[in-house]
Structures are given as structure tokens and as C-alpha cells.
Amino acid sequence: TQTKEDMAEKLADRLRAEIEKLEIIRNSGEESAQALHVTVSGGVSCLLDSIKNGFELVDLAENALLQANKIGRNKVYTYDPTDIVEPVDEMIEAATA
């Protein structure tokens, strides 16, 4: 099933919000269990006429994810064709340096 861009972004943000609400109980064998909270960022991309294959679609989603992390953690970002896209490998290298 194909999902329209606005619905895909809403679904991704809803998943992000639900994950943020989760309380993961970590029992390390001690008397009191510790609650862990996690967050996620997400990148959304949709099929465009210019996309030739699934690899390109995944690259756009990865770029959107990196953009989400640039604007702040625990965010969802939808790829915008007007974005200046750096090669994913270079962005990952810069983020981990």
C-alpha cells in the first residue's frame, strides 16, 4: 500500500511519540528496578519520479534521518527535494568525527 507523504510523516511522528512514552524496566538483579527512557529520530522519503530504484529511496530516507538529527534529537523529518543533499557517507563521517 502506498501512503501519502503527509500521512507517512504523521505515522512516523506517532511512532516516535509512542516510543518516547515507553518506560523500559531494567532489572539488574538489584532490589530496585531502573526505568529507562528512549527516543528515536526518523527520516521519511516518498517516491518521486526522479527515483530510479529502492536504493535511491533509502538514501533519501537516510538523508532525512540525518537532517532530523541536525535539527534536534527525537524528531521526524520528511525529505524535501529542495534540500541540499550531501552524500550520506560524508554526513555520517562528519557526525561521528
PDB file of C-alpha atoms in Angstrom:
ATOM      1  CA  THR A   1       0.000   0.000   0.000  1.00  0.00           C
ATOM      2  CA  GLN A   2       1.250   3.457  -0.790  1.00  0.00           C
ATOM      3  CA  THR A   3       0.998   6.113   1.880  1.00  0.00           C
ATOM      4  CA  LYS A   4       0.801   9.789   1.006  1.00  0.00           C
ATOM      5  CA  GLU A   5       3.664  11.940   2.280  1.00  0.00           C
ATOM      6  CA  ASP A   6       1.673  13.800   4.937  1.00  0.00           C
ATOM      7  CA  MET A   7       0.244  10.546   6.310  1.00  0.00           C
ATOM      8  CA  ALA A   8       3.693   8.906   6.307  1.00  0.00           C
ATOM      9  CA  GLU A   9       5.081  11.820   8.319  1.00  0.00           C
ATOM     10  CA  LYS A  10       2.161  11.676  10.784  1.00  0.00           C
ATOM     11  CA  LEU A  11       2.604   7.922  11.215  1.00  0.00           C
ATOM     12  CA  ALA A  12       6.364   8.273  11.776  1.00  0.00           C
ATOM     13  CA  ASP A  13       5.793  11.054  14.315  1.00  0.00           C
ATOM     14  CA  ARG A  14       3.134   8.996  16.081  1.00  0.00           C
ATOM     15  CA  LEU A  15       5.550   6.054  16.356  1.00  0.00           C
ATOM     16  CA  ARG A  16       8.244   8.420  17.660  1.00  0.00           C
ATOM     17  CA  ALA A  17       5.866   9.797  20.295  1.00  0.00           C
ATOM     18  CA  GLU A  18       4.749   6.313  21.389  1.00  0.00           C
ATOM     19  CA  ILE A  19       8.360   5.161  21.772  1.00  0.00           C
ATOM     20  CA  GLU A  20       9.119   8.284  23.803  1.00  0.00           C
ATOM     21  CA  LYS A  21       6.303   7.357  26.235  1.00  0.00           C
ATOM     22  CA  LEU A  22       7.657   3.848  26.807  1.00  0.00           C
ATOM     23  CA  GLU A  23       9.173   3.047  30.149  1.00  0.00           C
ATOM     24  CA  ILE A  24      11.568   0.148  29.870  1.00  0.00           C
ATOM     25  CA  ILE A  25      12.186  -1.517  33.200  1.00  0.00           C
ATOM     26  CA  ARG A  26      15.723  -2.735  33.618  1.00  0.00           C
ATOM     27  CA  ASN A  27      16.170  -5.214  36.390  1.00  0.00           C
ATOM     28  CA  SER A  28      19.872  -5.612  37.006  1.00  0.00           C
ATOM     29  CA  GLY A  29      19.399  -8.074  39.825  1.00  0.00           C
ATOM     30  CA  GLU A  30      19.356  -5.330  42.435  1.00  0.00           C
ATOM     31  CA  GLU A  31      16.383  -4.732  44.697  1.00  0.00           C
ATOM     32  CA  SER A  32      15.111  -1.735  42.756  1.00  0.00           C
ATOM     33  CA  ALA A  33      14.496  -1.819  39.024  1.00  0.00           C
ATOM     34  CA  GLN A  34      15.557   1.140  36.908  1.00  0.00           C
ATOM     35  CA  ALA A  35      13.309   2.740  34.315  1.00  0.00           C
ATOM     36  CA  LEU A  36      14.945   3.612  31.005  1.00  0.00           C
ATOM     37  CA  HIS A  37      13.521   6.072  28.528  1.00  0.00           C
ATOM     38  CA  VAL A  38      14.487   6.097  24.866  1.00  0.00           C
ATOM     39  CA  THR A  39      13.806   8.394  21.973  1.00  0.00           C
ATOM     40  CA  VAL A  40      14.130   7.965  18.217  1.00  0.00           C
ATOM     41  CA  SER A  41      14.529  10.195  15.224  1.00  0.00           C
ATOM     42  CA  GLY A  42      13.070   9.306  11.857  1.00  0.00           C
ATOM     43  CA  GLY A  43      13.521  10.128   8.214  1.00  0.00           C
ATOM     44  CA  VAL A  44      10.649   9.918   5.747  1.00  0.00           C
ATOM     45  CA  SER A  45      11.015   9.801   1.992  1.00  0.00           C
ATOM     46  CA  CYS A  46       8.411   9.257  -0.686  1.00  0.00           C
ATOM     47  CA  LEU A  47       8.638   8.026  -4.237  1.00  0.00           C
ATOM     48  CA  LEU A  48       9.411  10.774  -6.700  1.00  0.00           C
ATOM     49  CA  ASP A  49       9.511  10.468 -10.477  1.00  0.00           C
ATOM     50  CA  SER A  50      13.276  11.055 -10.341  1.00  0.00           C
ATOM     51  CA  ILE A  51      13.922   7.997  -8.126  1.00  0.00           C
ATOM     52  CA  LYS A  52      15.221   5.124 -10.200  1.00  0.00           C
ATOM     53  CA  ASN A  53      15.382   2.331  -7.607  1.00  0.00           C
ATOM     54  CA  GLY A  54      14.901   1.367  -3.975  1.00  0.00           C
ATOM     55  CA  PHE A  55      18.493   2.258  -3.093  1.00  0.00           C
ATOM     56  CA  GLU A  56      17.869   5.895  -4.018  1.00  0.00           C
ATOM     57  CA  LEU A  57      14.676   5.922  -1.923  1.00  0.00           C
ATOM     58  CA  VAL A  58      16.606   4.575   1.085  1.00  0.00           C
ATOM     59  CA  ASP A  59      19.360   7.183   0.519  1.00  0.00           C
ATOM     60  CA  LEU A  60      16.747   9.946   0.675  1.00  0.00           C
ATOM     61  CA  ALA A  61      15.299   8.473   3.886  1.00  0.00           C
ATOM     62  CA  GLU A  62      18.816   8.312   5.384  1.00  0.00           C
ATOM     63  CA  ASN A  63      19.408  11.939   4.446  1.00  0.00           C
ATOM     64  CA  ALA A  64      16.086  12.879   6.036  1.00  0.00           C
ATOM     65  CA  LEU A  65      17.097  10.997   9.202  1.00  0.00           C
ATOM     66  CA  LEU A  66      20.408  12.855   9.343  1.00  0.00           C
ATOM     67  CA  GLN A  67      18.523  16.125   8.858  1.00  0.00           C
ATOM     68  CA  ALA A  68      16.193  15.178  11.738  1.00  0.00           C
ATOM     69  CA  ASN A  69      19.228  14.675  13.967  1.00  0.00           C
ATOM     70  CA  LYS A  70      20.674  18.013  12.830  1.00  0.00           C
ATOM     71  CA  ILE A  71      17.567  19.908  13.935  1.00  0.00           C
ATOM     72  CA  GLY A  72      17.444  18.067  17.236  1.00  0.00           C
ATOM     73  CA  ARG A  73      17.114  14.586  18.606  1.00  0.00           C
ATOM     74  CA  ASN A  74      13.725  12.892  18.872  1.00  0.00           C
ATOM     75  CA  LYS A  75      12.430  14.432  15.635  1.00  0.00           C
ATOM     76  CA  VAL A  76      10.920  13.271  12.357  1.00  0.00           C
ATOM     77  CA  TYR A  77      11.959  14.949   9.134  1.00  0.00           C
ATOM     78  CA  THR A  78      10.480  14.413   5.691  1.00  0.00           C
ATOM     79  CA  TYR A  79      12.805  14.654   2.707  1.00  0.00           C
ATOM     80  CA  ASP A  80      12.275  17.829   0.725  1.00  0.00           C
ATOM     81  CA  PRO A  81      13.528  17.853  -2.890  1.00  0.00           C
ATOM     82  CA  THR A  82      14.793  21.411  -2.375  1.00  0.00           C
ATOM     83  CA  ASP A  83      17.155  20.259   0.392  1.00  0.00           C
ATOM     84  CA  ILE A  84      20.830  20.450  -0.379  1.00  0.00           C
ATOM     85  CA  VAL A  85      21.798  16.816  -0.050  1.00  0.00           C
ATOM     86  CA  GLU A  86      25.300  15.869   0.982  1.00  0.00           C
ATOM     87  CA  PRO A  87      26.434  12.322   0.276  1.00  0.00           C
ATOM     88  CA  VAL A  88      25.258  10.157   3.185  1.00  0.00           C
ATOM     89  CA  ASP A  89      28.719   8.668   3.827  1.00  0.00           C
ATOM     90  CA  GLU A  90      30.236  12.154   4.247  1.00  0.00           C
ATOM     91  CA  MET A  91      27.445  13.232   6.619  1.00  0.00           C
ATOM     92  CA  ILE A  92      27.888  10.122   8.760  1.00  0.00           C
ATOM     93  CA  GLU A  93      31.648  10.656   8.844  1.00  0.00           C
ATOM     94  CA  ALA A  94      31.200  14.283   9.938  1.00  0.00           C
ATOM     95  CA  ALA A  95      28.668  13.324  12.616  1.00  0.00           C
ATOM     96  CA  THR A  96      30.920  10.674  14.127  1.00  0.00           C
ATOM     97  CA  ALA A  97      34.163  12.672  13.992  1.00  0.00           C
TER      98      ALA A  97
END
